[in-house]
Coordinates of C-alpha atoms and ligand atoms in Angstrom, one line a residue:
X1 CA -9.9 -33.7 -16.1
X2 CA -10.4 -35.4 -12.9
X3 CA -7.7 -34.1 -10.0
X4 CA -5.7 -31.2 -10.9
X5 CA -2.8 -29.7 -8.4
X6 CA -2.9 -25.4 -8.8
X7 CA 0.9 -24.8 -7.7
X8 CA 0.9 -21.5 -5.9
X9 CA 4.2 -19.5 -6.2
X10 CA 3.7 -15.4 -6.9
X11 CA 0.4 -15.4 -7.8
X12 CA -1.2 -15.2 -4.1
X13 CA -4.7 -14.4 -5.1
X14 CA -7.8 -15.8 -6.2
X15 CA -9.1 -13.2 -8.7
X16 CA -7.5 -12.8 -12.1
X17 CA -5.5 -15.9 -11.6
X18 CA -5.5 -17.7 -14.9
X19 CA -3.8 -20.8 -13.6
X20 CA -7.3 -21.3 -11.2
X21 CA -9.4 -20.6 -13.2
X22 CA -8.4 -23.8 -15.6
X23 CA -7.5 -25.7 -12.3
X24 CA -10.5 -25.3 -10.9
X25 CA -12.8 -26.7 -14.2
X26 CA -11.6 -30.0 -12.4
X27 CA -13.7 -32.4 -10.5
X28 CA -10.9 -32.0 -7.5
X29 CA -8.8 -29.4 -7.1
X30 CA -6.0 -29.0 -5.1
X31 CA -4.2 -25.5 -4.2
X32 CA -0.5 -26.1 -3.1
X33 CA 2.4 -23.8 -1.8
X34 CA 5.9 -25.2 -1.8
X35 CA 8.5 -24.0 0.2
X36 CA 11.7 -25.0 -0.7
X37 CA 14.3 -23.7 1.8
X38 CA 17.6 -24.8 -1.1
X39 CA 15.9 -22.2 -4.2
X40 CA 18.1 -20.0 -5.6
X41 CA 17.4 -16.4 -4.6
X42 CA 15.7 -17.6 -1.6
X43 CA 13.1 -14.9 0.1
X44 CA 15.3 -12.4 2.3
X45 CA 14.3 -12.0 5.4
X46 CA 11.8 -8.9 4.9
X47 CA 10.2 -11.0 2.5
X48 CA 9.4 -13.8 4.9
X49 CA 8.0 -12.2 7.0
X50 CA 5.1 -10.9 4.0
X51 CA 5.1 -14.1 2.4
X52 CA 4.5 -15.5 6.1
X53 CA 1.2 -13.1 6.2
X54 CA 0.1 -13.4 2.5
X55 CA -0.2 -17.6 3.0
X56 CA -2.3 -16.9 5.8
X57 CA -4.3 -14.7 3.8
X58 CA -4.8 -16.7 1.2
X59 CA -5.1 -20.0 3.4
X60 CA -7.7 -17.8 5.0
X61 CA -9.5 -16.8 1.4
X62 CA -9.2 -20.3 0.0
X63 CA -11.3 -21.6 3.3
X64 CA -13.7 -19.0 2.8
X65 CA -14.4 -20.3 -0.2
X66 CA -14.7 -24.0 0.7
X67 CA -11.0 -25.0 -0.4
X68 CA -7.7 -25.4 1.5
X69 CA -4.7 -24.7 0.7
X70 CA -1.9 -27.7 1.3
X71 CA 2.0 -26.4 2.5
X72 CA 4.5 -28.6 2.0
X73 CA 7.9 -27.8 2.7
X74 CA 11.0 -29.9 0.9
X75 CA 12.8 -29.5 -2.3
X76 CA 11.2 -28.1 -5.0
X77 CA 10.5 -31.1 -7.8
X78 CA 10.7 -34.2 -5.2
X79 CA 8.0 -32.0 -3.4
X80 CA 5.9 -32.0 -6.1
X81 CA 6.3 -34.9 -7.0
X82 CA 5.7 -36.8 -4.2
X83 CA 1.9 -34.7 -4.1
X84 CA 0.8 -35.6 -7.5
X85 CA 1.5 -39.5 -6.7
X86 CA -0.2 -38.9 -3.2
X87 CA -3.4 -36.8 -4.8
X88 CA -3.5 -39.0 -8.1
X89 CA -3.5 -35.9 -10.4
X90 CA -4.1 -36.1 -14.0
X91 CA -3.1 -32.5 -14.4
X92 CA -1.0 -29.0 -12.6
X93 CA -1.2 -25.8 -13.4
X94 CA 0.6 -22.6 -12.6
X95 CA 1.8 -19.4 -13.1
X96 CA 4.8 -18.7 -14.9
X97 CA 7.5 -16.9 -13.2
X98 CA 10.4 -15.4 -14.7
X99 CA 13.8 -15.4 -12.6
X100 CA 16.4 -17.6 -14.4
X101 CA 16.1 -20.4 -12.1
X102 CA 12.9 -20.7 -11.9
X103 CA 12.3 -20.8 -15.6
X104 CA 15.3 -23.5 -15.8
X105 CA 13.5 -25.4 -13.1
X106 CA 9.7 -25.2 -14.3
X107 CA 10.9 -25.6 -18.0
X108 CA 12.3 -29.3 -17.1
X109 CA 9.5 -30.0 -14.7
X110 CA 6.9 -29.4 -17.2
X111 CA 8.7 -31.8 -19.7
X112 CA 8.8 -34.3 -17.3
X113 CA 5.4 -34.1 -16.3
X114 CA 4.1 -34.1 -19.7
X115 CA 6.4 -37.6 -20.5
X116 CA 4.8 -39.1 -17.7
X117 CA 1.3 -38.4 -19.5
X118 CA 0.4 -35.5 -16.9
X119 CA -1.1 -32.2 -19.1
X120 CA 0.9 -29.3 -17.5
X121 CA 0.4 -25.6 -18.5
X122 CA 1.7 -22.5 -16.9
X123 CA -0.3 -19.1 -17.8
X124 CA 0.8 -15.6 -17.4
X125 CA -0.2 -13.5 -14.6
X126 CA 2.7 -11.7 -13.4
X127 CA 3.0 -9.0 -16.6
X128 CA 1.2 -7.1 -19.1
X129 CA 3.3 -8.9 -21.4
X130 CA 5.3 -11.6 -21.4
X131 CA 9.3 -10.3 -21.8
X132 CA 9.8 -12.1 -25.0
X133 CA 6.5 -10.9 -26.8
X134 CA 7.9 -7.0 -27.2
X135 CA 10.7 -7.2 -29.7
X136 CA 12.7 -4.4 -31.2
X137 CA 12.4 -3.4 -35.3
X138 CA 15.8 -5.9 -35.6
X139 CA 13.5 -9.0 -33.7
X140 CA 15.4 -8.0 -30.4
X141 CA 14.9 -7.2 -26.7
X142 CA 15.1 -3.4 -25.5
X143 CA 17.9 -1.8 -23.7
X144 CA 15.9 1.2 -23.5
X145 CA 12.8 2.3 -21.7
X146 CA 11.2 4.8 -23.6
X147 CA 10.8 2.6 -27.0
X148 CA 10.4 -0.6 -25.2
X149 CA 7.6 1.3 -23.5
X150 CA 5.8 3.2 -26.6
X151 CA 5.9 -0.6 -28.4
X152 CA 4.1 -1.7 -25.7
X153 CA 1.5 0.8 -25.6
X154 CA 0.7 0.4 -29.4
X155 CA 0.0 -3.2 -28.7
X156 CA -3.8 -4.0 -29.2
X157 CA -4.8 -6.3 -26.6
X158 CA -8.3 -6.4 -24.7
X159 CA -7.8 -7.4 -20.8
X160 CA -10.9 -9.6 -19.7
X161 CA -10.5 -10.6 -15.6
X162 CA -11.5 -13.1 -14.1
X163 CA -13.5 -12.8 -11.1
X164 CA -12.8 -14.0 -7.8
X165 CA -14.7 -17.8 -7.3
X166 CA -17.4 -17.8 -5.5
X167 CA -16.8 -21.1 -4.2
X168 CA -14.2 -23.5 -4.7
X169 CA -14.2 -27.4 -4.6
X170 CA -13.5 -29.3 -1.2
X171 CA -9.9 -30.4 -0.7
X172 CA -10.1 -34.1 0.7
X173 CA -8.9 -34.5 5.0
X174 CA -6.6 -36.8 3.7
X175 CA -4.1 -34.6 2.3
X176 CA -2.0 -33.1 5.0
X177 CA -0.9 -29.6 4.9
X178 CA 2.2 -28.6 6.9
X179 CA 1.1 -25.6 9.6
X180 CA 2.5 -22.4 7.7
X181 CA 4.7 -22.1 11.1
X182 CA 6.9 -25.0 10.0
X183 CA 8.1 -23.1 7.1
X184 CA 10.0 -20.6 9.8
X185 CA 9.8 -17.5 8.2
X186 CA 9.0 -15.2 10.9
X187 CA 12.0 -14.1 12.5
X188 CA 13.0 -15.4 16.2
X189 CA 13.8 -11.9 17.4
X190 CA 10.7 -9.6 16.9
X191 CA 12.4 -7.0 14.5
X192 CA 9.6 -7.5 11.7
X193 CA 7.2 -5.4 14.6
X194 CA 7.9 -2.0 11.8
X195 CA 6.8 -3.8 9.0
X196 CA 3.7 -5.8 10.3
X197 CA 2.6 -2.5 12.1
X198 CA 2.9 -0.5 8.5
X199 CA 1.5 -3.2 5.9
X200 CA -1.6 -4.9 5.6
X201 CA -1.0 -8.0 3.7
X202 CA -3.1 -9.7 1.3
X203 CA -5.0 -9.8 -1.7
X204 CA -8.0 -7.7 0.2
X205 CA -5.7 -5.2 1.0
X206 CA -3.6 -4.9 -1.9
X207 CA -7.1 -4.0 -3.8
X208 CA -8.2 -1.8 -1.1
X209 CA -4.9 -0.2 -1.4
X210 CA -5.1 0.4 -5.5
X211 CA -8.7 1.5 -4.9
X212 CA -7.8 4.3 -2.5
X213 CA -4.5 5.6 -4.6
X214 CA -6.5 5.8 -7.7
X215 CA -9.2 7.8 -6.2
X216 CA -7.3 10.0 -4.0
X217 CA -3.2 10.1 -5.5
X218 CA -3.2 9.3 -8.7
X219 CA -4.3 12.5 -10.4
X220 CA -1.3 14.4 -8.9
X221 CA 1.3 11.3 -8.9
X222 CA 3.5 13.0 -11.0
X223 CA 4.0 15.7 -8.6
X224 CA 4.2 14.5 -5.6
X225 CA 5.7 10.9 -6.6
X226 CA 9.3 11.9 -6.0
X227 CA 8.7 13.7 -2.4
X228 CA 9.5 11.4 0.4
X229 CA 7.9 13.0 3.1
X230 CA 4.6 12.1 1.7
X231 CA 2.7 9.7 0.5
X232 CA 2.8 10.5 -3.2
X233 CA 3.2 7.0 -4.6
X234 CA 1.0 3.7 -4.3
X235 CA 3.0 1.4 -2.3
X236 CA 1.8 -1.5 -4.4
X237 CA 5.3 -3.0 -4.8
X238 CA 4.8 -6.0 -2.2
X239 CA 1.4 -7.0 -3.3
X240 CA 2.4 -6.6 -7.0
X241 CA 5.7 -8.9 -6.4
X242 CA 3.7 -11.5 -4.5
X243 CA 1.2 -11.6 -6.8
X244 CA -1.4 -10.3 -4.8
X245 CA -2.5 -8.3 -7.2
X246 CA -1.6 -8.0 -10.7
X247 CA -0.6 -5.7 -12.8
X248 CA -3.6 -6.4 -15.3
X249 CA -6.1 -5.4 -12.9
X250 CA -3.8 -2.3 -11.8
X251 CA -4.3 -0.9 -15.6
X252 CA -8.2 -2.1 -16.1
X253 CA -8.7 -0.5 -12.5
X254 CA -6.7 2.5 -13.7
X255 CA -9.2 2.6 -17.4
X256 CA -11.7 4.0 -14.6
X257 CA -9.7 7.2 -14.2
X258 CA -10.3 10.2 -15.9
X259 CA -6.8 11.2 -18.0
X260 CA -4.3 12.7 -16.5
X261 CA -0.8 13.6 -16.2
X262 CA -0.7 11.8 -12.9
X263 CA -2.1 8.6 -14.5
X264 CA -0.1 8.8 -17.6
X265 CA 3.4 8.8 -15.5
X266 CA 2.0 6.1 -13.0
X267 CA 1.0 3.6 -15.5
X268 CA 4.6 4.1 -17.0
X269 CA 5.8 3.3 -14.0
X270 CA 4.7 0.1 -14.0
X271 CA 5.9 -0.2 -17.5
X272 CA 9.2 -0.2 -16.1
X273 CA 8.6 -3.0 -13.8
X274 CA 7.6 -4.8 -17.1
X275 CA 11.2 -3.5 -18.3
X276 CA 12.8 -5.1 -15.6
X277 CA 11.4 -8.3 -16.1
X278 CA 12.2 -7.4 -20.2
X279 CA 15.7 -7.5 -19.8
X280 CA 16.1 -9.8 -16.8
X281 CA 14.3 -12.4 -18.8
X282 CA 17.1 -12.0 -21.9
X283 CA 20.0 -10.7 -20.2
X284 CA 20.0 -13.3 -17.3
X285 CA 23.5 -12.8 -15.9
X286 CA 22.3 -8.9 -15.1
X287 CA 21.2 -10.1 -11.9
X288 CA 24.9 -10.7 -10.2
X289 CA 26.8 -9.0 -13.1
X290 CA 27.1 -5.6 -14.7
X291 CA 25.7 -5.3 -18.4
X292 CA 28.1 -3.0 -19.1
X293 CA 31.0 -5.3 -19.3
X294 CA 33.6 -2.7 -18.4
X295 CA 32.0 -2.2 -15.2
X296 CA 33.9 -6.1 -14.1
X297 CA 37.1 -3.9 -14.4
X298 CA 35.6 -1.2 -12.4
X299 CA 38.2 -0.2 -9.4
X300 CA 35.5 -0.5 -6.2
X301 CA 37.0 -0.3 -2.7
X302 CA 37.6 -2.6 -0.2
X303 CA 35.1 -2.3 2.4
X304 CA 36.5 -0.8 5.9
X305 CA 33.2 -0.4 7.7
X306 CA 31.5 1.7 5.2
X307 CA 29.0 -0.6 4.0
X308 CA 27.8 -1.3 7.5
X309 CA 27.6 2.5 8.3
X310 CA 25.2 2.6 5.3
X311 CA 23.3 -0.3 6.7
X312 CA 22.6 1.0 9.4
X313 CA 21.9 4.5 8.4
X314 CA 24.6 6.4 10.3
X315 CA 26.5 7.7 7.2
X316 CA 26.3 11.8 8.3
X317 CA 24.3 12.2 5.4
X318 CA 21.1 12.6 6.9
X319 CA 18.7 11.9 3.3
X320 CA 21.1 8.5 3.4
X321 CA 20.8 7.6 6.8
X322 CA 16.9 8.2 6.8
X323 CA 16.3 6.4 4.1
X324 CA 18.0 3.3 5.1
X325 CA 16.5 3.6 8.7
X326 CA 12.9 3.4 6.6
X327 CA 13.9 0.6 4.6
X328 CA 15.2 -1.4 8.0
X329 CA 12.1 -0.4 10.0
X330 CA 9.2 -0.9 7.0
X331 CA 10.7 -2.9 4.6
X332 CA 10.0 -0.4 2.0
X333 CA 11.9 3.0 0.8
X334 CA 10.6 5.4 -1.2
X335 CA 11.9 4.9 -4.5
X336 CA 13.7 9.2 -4.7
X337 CA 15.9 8.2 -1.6
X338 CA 16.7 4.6 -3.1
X339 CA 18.1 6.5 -5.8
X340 CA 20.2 8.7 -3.5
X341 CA 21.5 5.8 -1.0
X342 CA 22.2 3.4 -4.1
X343 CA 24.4 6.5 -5.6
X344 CA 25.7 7.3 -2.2
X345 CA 27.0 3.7 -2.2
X346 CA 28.1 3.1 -5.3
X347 CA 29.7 6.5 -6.1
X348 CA 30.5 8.1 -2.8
X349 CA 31.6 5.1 -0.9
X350 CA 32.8 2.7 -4.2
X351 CA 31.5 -0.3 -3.0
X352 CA 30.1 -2.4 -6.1
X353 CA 25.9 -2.2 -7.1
X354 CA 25.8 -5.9 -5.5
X355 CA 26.6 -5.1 -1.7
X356 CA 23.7 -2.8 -2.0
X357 CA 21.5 -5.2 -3.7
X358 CA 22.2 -7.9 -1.7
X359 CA 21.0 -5.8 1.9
X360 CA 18.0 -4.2 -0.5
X361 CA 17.5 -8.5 -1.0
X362 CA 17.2 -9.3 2.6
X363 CA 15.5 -5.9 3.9
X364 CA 12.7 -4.6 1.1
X365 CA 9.2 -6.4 1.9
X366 CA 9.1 -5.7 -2.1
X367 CA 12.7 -7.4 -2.9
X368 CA 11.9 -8.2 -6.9
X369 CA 15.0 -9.8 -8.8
X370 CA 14.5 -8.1 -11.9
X371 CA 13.2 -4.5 -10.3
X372 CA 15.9 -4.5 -7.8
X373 CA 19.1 -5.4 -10.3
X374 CA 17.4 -2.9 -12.5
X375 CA 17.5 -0.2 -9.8
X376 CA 21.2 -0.9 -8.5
X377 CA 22.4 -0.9 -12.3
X378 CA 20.8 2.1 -13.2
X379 CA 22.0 3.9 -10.2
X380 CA 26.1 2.1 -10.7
X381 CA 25.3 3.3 -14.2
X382 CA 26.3 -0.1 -15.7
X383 CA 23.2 -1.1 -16.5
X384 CA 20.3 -1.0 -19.2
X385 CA 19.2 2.6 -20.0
X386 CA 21.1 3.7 -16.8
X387 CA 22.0 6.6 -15.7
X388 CA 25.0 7.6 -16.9
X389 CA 27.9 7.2 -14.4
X390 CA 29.2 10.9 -14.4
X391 CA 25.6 11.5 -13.0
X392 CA 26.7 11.6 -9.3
X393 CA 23.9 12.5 -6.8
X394 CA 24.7 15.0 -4.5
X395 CA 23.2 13.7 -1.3
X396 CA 23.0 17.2 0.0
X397 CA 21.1 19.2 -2.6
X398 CA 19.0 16.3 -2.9
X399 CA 17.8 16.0 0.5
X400 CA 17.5 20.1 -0.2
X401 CA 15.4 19.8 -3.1
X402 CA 12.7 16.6 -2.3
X403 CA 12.6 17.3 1.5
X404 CA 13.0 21.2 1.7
X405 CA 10.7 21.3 4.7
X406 CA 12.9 18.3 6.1
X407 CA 9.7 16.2 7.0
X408 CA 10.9 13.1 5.9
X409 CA 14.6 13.4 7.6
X410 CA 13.1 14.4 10.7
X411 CA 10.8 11.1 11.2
X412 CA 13.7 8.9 10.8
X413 CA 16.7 10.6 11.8
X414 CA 15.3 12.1 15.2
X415 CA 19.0 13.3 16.5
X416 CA 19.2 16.3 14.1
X417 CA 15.4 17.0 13.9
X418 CA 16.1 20.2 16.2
X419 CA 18.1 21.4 13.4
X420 CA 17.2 24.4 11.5
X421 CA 16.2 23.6 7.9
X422 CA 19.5 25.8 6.5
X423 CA 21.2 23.1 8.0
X424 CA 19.1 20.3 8.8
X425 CA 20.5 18.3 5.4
X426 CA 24.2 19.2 6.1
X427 CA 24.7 19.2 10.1
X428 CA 28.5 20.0 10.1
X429 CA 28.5 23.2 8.5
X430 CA 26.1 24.3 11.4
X431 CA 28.0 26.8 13.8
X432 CA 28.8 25.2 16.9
X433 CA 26.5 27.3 19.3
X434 CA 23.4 26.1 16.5
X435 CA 24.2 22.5 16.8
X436 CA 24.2 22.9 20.3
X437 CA 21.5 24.1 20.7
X438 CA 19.9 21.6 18.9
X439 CA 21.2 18.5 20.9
X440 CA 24.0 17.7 18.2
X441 CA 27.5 16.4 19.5
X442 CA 28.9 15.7 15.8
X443 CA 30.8 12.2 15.7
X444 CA 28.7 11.2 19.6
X445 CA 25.2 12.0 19.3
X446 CA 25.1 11.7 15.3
X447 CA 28.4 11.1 12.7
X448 CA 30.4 12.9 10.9
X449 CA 30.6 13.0 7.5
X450 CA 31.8 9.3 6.2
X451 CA 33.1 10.5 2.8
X452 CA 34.1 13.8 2.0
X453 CA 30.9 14.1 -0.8
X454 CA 33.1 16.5 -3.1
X455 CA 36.3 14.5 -2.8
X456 CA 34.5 11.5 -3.5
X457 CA 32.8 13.0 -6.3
X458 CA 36.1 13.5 -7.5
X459 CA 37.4 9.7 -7.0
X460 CA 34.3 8.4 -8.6
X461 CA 34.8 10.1 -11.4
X462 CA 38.7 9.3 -12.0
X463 CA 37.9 5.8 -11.1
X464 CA 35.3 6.0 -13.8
X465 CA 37.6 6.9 -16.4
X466 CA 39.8 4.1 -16.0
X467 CA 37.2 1.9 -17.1
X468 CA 35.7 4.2 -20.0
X469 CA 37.9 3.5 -22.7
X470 CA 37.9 -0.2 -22.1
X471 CA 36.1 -2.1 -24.7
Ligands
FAD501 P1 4.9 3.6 -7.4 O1 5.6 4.8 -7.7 O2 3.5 3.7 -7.0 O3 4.9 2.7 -8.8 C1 3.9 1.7 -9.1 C2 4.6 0.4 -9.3 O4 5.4 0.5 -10.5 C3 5.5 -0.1 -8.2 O5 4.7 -0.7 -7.2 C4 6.4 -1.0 -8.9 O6 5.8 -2.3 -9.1 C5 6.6 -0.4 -10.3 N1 7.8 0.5 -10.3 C6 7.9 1.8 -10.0 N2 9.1 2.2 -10.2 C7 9.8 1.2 -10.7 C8 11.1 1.0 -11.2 N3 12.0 2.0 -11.2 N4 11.5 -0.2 -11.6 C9 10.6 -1.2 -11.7 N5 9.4 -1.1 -11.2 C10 8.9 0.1 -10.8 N6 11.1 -2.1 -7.1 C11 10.6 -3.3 -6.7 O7 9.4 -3.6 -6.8 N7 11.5 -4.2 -6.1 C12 12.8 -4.0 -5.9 O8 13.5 -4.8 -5.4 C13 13.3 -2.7 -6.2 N8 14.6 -2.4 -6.0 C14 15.0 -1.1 -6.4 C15 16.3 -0.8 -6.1 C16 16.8 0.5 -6.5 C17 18.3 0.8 -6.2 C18 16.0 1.4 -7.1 C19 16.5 2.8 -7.5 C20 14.7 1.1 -7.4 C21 14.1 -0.2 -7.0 N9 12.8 -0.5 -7.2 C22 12.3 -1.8 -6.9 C23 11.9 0.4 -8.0 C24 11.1 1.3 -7.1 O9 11.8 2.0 -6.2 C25 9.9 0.7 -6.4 O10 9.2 -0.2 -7.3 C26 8.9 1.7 -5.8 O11 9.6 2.6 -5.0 C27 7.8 1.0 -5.1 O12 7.0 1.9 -4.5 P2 5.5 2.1 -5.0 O13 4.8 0.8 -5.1 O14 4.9 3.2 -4.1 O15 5.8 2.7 -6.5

């Protein structure tokens, strides 16, 4: 092996990347990003703005370690292509990913590599196991978490990780790199300042950030993961979806910890992020339509300005509206309230699983194809082990009951922070003289109510039954 081309995609690291570690047995290696601005599913614009700040992070690793990494931008395959010819490889290597398109498109360019006498192999480095490895007793895939979980649990498998290089080879001057600015992912207007001032991106700090959860949160996760006020969970979402850290070295780094309940409920967690990617990977179609077929049938509503009152967080539900004020600002939502707004949406308002997918898309830094259509077809209820349609959130006795104190409403919905607690979740029962003393002009300062919640309980549910009988 002479010249080998390491094709960087979501695996934005150096350590415990398979794919370099054979790429970089070659004489020559050369690290590549593509960015291909016609792919299916393209990055939203949250997501830019990370991947935009994980490529210099990595650029910045790769030098450190005497490589370089080369940017080209242009469709995928030509793209690729056109480098090999240019850089006279014998060989490319890469991590597998697994959204539909990408599989069709990496399937066919590994069979044309290989015919034109290239050796090609792709590794896994985004799961603990790959989606078709865990079968039911029949030889199946799972539609349910809790066996597709305990099967891969009783799985023997010893994890050995690779280290990060301590030095990589020199990429020649001759290969030209576009400047990472060319790929135009940060946007013109300076909206991303929310989400650059609360992440640090990169390999570094993803590991920093592991590190720090498993020595300080872990042990009580499973009491404090579903409060949003605090920060109960990791936030390892971005880095794990970019690749910045995988989910291999999150369970060897977790082996470290002493048992507990905490432990136990947070590596499950990441079990269902191997779920998602379990079901996306053989139920394909589950990212733009409903598994349960008689959800195409289902009555939604047209949209008359609801969706963008959701947007942007002015719903008069205050747990709604500070949740989707987080995600807009950081990127991120804690994953208690995306339950609540993805109900709210999809049961209060009637507006179909994919409007709310499609804004979680081009908003979450962590946007995840598989994760994300898992989340908005659980909470529709027309997913795989979902939860079951009748199971209607009430947006008020859950903003009650996970932010009692109102913490987390009153960071991100400032006009009713003055609000007594009694009434700080539900602002129009408070008695005039209360809410004006407290700043509040319903329907001017902050809005009304856009559903009635017990009315449209009501709706959702007749709605519902329409559908249920239908085979
Ligand atoms: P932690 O609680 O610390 O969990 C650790 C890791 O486990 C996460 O980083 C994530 O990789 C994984 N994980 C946790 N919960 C889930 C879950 N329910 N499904 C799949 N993986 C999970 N997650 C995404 O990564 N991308 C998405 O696009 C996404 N969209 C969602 C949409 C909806 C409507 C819902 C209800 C959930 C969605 N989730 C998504 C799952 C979950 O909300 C996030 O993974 C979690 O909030 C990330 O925060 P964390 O890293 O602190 O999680």
């Amino acid at each position: 092996m002479q010249r080998a081309i390491l094709w960087f995609r979501q695996d934005l690291r150096l350590a415990d990347n398979p794919a370099l570690d054979q790429a970089r047995q070659a004489e020559h290696m050369i690290p590549v990003f593509i960015w291909d601005p016609e792919q299916v599913w393209i990055a939203g614009g949250a997501q830019r703005v990370w991947l935009h700040h994980s490529l210099q992070a990595l650029s910045a690793a790769l030098k450190a370690k005497g490589s370089r990494l080369i940017i080209r931008v242009g469709p995928t395959a030509e793209t690729l292509n056109a480098l090999i010819e240019e850089c006279q490889v014998d060989s490319v290597f890469w991590n597998r990913c697994y959204e539909p398109a990408s599989i069709a498109r990496d399937t066919q360019l590994k069979s044309e590599l290989q015919a034109q006498g290239l050796t090609v192999k792709s590794f896994n480095s985004h799961l603990l196991f790959e989606p078709w490895e865990i079968k039911t007793q029949g030889g199946g895939p799972y539609k349910v978490f809790t066996p597709f979980w305990k099967n891969c649990l009783s799985q023997e498998r010893s994890i050995t990780l690779a280290p990060e290089p301590r030095e990589l080879p020199a990429v020649a001057t001759q290969y030209a790199s576009a400047p990472l600015e060319a790929l135009e992912l940060l946007p013109t207007l300076d909206w991303d300042i929310g989400i650059t001032d609360f992440w640090q991106v990169g390999e570094q700090a993803a590991q920093e950030k592991l590190q720090d959860f498993l020595a300080q949160q872990v042990k009580a996760y499973h009491e404090k993961r579903d409060l949003p006020a605090i920060q109960g969970t990791s936030l390892l979402s971005p880095h794990l979806h970019f690749g910045e850290l995988s989910p291999r070295q999150v369970w060897q780094a977790a082996q470290d910890c002493p048992p507990s309940e905490g432990k136990r409920v947070f590596l499950s967690e990441i079990g269902w992020r191997e779920f998602a990617y379990h079901v996306l990977f053989h139920f394909p179609d589950t990212a733009e339509k409903s598994m349960d077929a008689r959800f195409e049938k289902f009555p939604w509503k047209p949209d008359n300005g609801e969706l963008k009152a959701w947007q942007k967080g002015m719903t008069g539900y205050p747990i709604v509206d500070a949740g989707m004020r987080q995600l807009w600002k950081t990127g991120w939502m804690h994953n208690r309230v995306r339950m609540i707004v993805a109900s709210f949406l999809t049961k209060d308002l009637l507006l179909p699983w994919q409007m709310g997918a499609d804004w979680f898309w081009d908003t979450l830094v962590d946007a995840d194809l598989a994760s994300n259509s898992l989340g908005w077809q659980w909470a529709a209820g027309s997913g795989a082990d979902a939860a079951p349609f009748f199971r209607i959130f009430n947006p008020v006795s859950q903003g009650e009951k996970f932010d009692k104190e109102g913490r987390y409403v009153r960071q991100w919905v400032p006009e009713v922070a003055a609000l007594p607690n009694k009434y700080l979740h539900r602002p129009w029962e408070a008695p005039p003289l209360t809410l004006l003393e407290a700043g509040i002009t319903l329907s001017e300062t902050y809005p009304e109510p856009i559903v009635n919640h017990k009315q449209a309980r009501e709706d959702a549910l007749a709605a519902f039954e329409s559908i249920k009988t239908r085979k």
